[in-house]
Amino acid sequence: MQIFKTIAEMQTWCREQKRQGQTIGLVPTMGYLHAGHLALARAARSQCDTVVVSIFVNPIQFGVGEDFEDYPRDLEKDSQLLADAGVDALFAPSIREMYPPGYNSYVEVTGEITGKLCGRSRPGHFRGVTTVVSKLFNICLPDLAFFGQKDAQQVMIIEKMAKELNFPLQIVRVPIVREADGLAMSSRNVYLNPEQRKQALVLSQSLQQAQELIRAGERDAGKVKQLMCTTINSSPEANIDYAEIYDADDLADVDEIQGRVLLALAVRIGTTRLIDNLIVEVQ
Ligand code: AMP
């Protein structure tokens, strides 16, 4: 596996791949890789000739007081995992390489899709995400770009951005990879102590219970949200940031559950903010 640290070298290599007629699959990550990230790399491996994974802890998507400084990093271990997964190239630029002094260009998706959920809790977060992803698209020239359903709002926003800004590529969604007990895999799970790790199960459990309630015929979104909150609040260290139900295609408000709905959670367990979600379809 080749490792590139500069934009010029990465872009030149990708251009050469394309000149040779290879399709490129890009998997953007912030590193500290787990089985969720590797599922994206595997999907890319099976659908593209050349697979590029990027590792960049993007400072502009973190707000003041968030965990940018503490975010876990282990480039050496990540490189080994990616090489073992058959990835062709790793792009791991420095902050200065991506945002040199005087940097002033940003990409922003506005409207309902960015104004809710994490967009409301983390102002500026998605502007940071869409900016770095746009840069990665221009640097790595992917035909396909792979994103996890774990970050449901993020992939919706990136799909909208790619469509509206006419990026010549396709976005591929990869399902959430979970631990055996249901906890969605996340680089941030490493922050949890053993007791918090147990309590973190309320996220996936509340989503499952909500799904069962909907399958049993409940159509009142308020009542389903109430159940999710009650389950989460049974965990002493849990603090709900949001527990919401929106239309799964455009995040429109939902009062009566019908069609495809997104059940979305952000919960602090101690000081660790975790997110999880589930799409439920009602005939
Ligand atoms: P991150 O490194 O957390 O920014 O994530 C990089 C990519 O991996 C994003 O597209 C995430 O949605 C995806 N991802 C993270 N965790 C999971 C998971 N448990 N299952 C599937 N995809 C994931």
CSV table of N, CA and C and ligand atoms in Angstrom, one decimal, residues 27-31 34 36-37 39-40 61 71 146-151 154 174-178 184-187, ligand 1:
chain,number,residue,atom,x,y,z
A,27,VAL,N,-12.6,6.2,0.5
A,27,VAL,CA,-13.2,6.0,1.8
A,27,VAL,C,-12.6,7.1,2.8
A,28,PRO,N,-13.4,8.2,3.0
A,28,PRO,CA,-12.8,9.2,3.9
A,28,PRO,C,-13.1,8.8,5.4
A,29,THR,N,-12.0,8.9,6.2
A,29,THR,CA,-12.1,8.6,7.6
A,29,THR,C,-11.3,9.6,8.5
A,30,MET,N,-11.5,9.5,9.8
A,30,MET,CA,-10.7,10.2,10.7
A,30,MET,C,-9.7,9.3,11.4
A,31,GLY,N,-9.7,8.0,11.0
A,31,GLY,CA,-8.7,7.1,11.5
A,31,GLY,C,-9.2,6.5,12.8
A,34,HIS,N,-11.8,0.9,13.0
A,34,HIS,CA,-12.5,-0.3,13.5
A,34,HIS,C,-13.2,-1.0,12.4
A,36,GLY,N,-16.2,-1.0,11.4
A,36,GLY,CA,-17.1,-0.2,10.6
A,36,GLY,C,-16.3,0.4,9.5
A,37,HIS,N,-15.2,1.0,9.7
A,37,HIS,CA,-14.4,1.6,8.7
A,37,HIS,C,-14.0,0.5,7.7
A,39,ALA,N,-15.4,-2.2,6.9
A,39,ALA,CA,-16.6,-2.6,6.0
A,39,ALA,C,-16.7,-1.6,4.8
A,40,LEU,N,-16.4,-0.3,5.1
A,40,LEU,CA,-16.4,0.6,3.9
A,40,LEU,C,-15.3,0.3,3.0
A,61,GLN,N,-14.3,20.6,11.5
A,61,GLN,CA,-15.6,20.1,11.8
A,61,GLN,C,-15.8,19.9,13.3
A,71,TYR,N,-9.0,13.4,20.3
A,71,TYR,CA,-9.5,12.4,19.3
A,71,TYR,C,-8.4,11.3,19.2
A,146,PHE,N,-17.5,6.1,-0.4
A,146,PHE,CA,-18.2,5.3,0.5
A,146,PHE,C,-18.3,6.0,1.9
A,147,PHE,N,-19.6,6.0,2.4
A,147,PHE,CA,-19.9,6.6,3.7
A,147,PHE,C,-20.8,5.7,4.5
A,148,GLY,N,-20.6,5.7,5.8
A,148,GLY,CA,-21.4,4.8,6.7
A,148,GLY,C,-22.8,5.4,7.1
A,149,GLN,N,-23.7,4.5,7.1
A,149,GLN,CA,-25.1,4.9,7.6
A,149,GLN,C,-25.0,5.3,9.1
A,150,LYS,N,-24.0,4.9,9.8
A,150,LYS,CA,-23.8,5.3,11.2
A,150,LYS,C,-24.0,6.8,11.3
A,151,ASP,N,-23.4,7.6,10.4
A,151,ASP,CA,-23.6,9.0,10.4
A,151,ASP,C,-24.7,9.4,9.3
A,154,GLN,N,-25.0,12.9,8.0
A,154,GLN,CA,-23.8,13.2,7.2
A,154,GLN,C,-23.9,12.7,5.8
A,174,VAL,N,-23.0,2.5,3.3
A,174,VAL,CA,-22.7,1.2,3.9
A,174,VAL,C,-23.4,1.0,5.3
A,175,PRO,N,-24.1,-0.1,5.5
A,175,PRO,CA,-24.9,-0.3,6.8
A,175,PRO,C,-24.0,-0.1,8.0
A,176,ILE,N,-24.6,0.1,9.1
A,176,ILE,CA,-23.9,0.3,10.4
A,176,ILE,C,-23.4,-1.1,10.9
A,177,VAL,N,-22.1,-1.1,11.3
A,177,VAL,CA,-21.5,-2.2,11.9
A,177,VAL,C,-21.5,-2.1,13.4
A,178,ARG,N,-22.0,-3.1,14.1
A,178,ARG,CA,-22.2,-3.1,15.5
A,178,ARG,C,-21.4,-4.1,16.2
A,184,ALA,N,-23.2,0.5,18.4
A,184,ALA,CA,-22.6,0.9,17.1
A,184,ALA,C,-21.1,1.2,17.2
A,185,MET,N,-20.3,0.6,16.3
A,185,MET,CA,-18.9,0.8,16.5
A,185,MET,C,-18.5,2.3,16.2
A,186,SER,N,-17.6,2.8,17.0
A,186,SER,CA,-17.2,4.2,16.9
A,186,SER,C,-15.8,4.4,17.4
A,187,SER,N,-15.0,5.2,16.8
A,187,SER,CA,-13.7,5.5,17.4
A,187,SER,C,-13.8,6.1,18.8
B,1,AMP,P1,-15.1,8.6,11.1
B,1,AMP,O1,-13.7,8.1,11.1
B,1,AMP,O2,-15.8,8.4,12.4
B,1,AMP,O3,-15.2,10.0,10.6
B,1,AMP,O4,-15.9,7.7,10.1
B,1,AMP,C1,-15.5,7.5,8.7
B,1,AMP,C2,-16.6,6.8,8.0
B,1,AMP,O5,-16.8,5.5,8.6
B,1,AMP,C3,-17.9,7.6,7.9
B,1,AMP,O6,-18.5,7.5,6.7
B,1,AMP,C4,-18.7,6.8,9.0
B,1,AMP,O7,-20.1,6.9,8.8
B,1,AMP,C5,-18.2,5.4,8.8
B,1,AMP,N1,-18.4,4.6,10.0
B,1,AMP,C6,-18.0,4.9,11.3
B,1,AMP,N2,-18.5,4.0,12.2
B,1,AMP,C7,-19.2,3.1,11.4
B,1,AMP,C8,-19.9,1.9,11.7
B,1,AMP,N3,-20.0,1.5,13.0
B,1,AMP,N4,-20.6,1.3,10.7
B,1,AMP,C9,-20.5,1.7,9.5
B,1,AMP,N5,-19.8,2.8,9.1
B,1,AMP,C10,-19.2,3.5,10.1
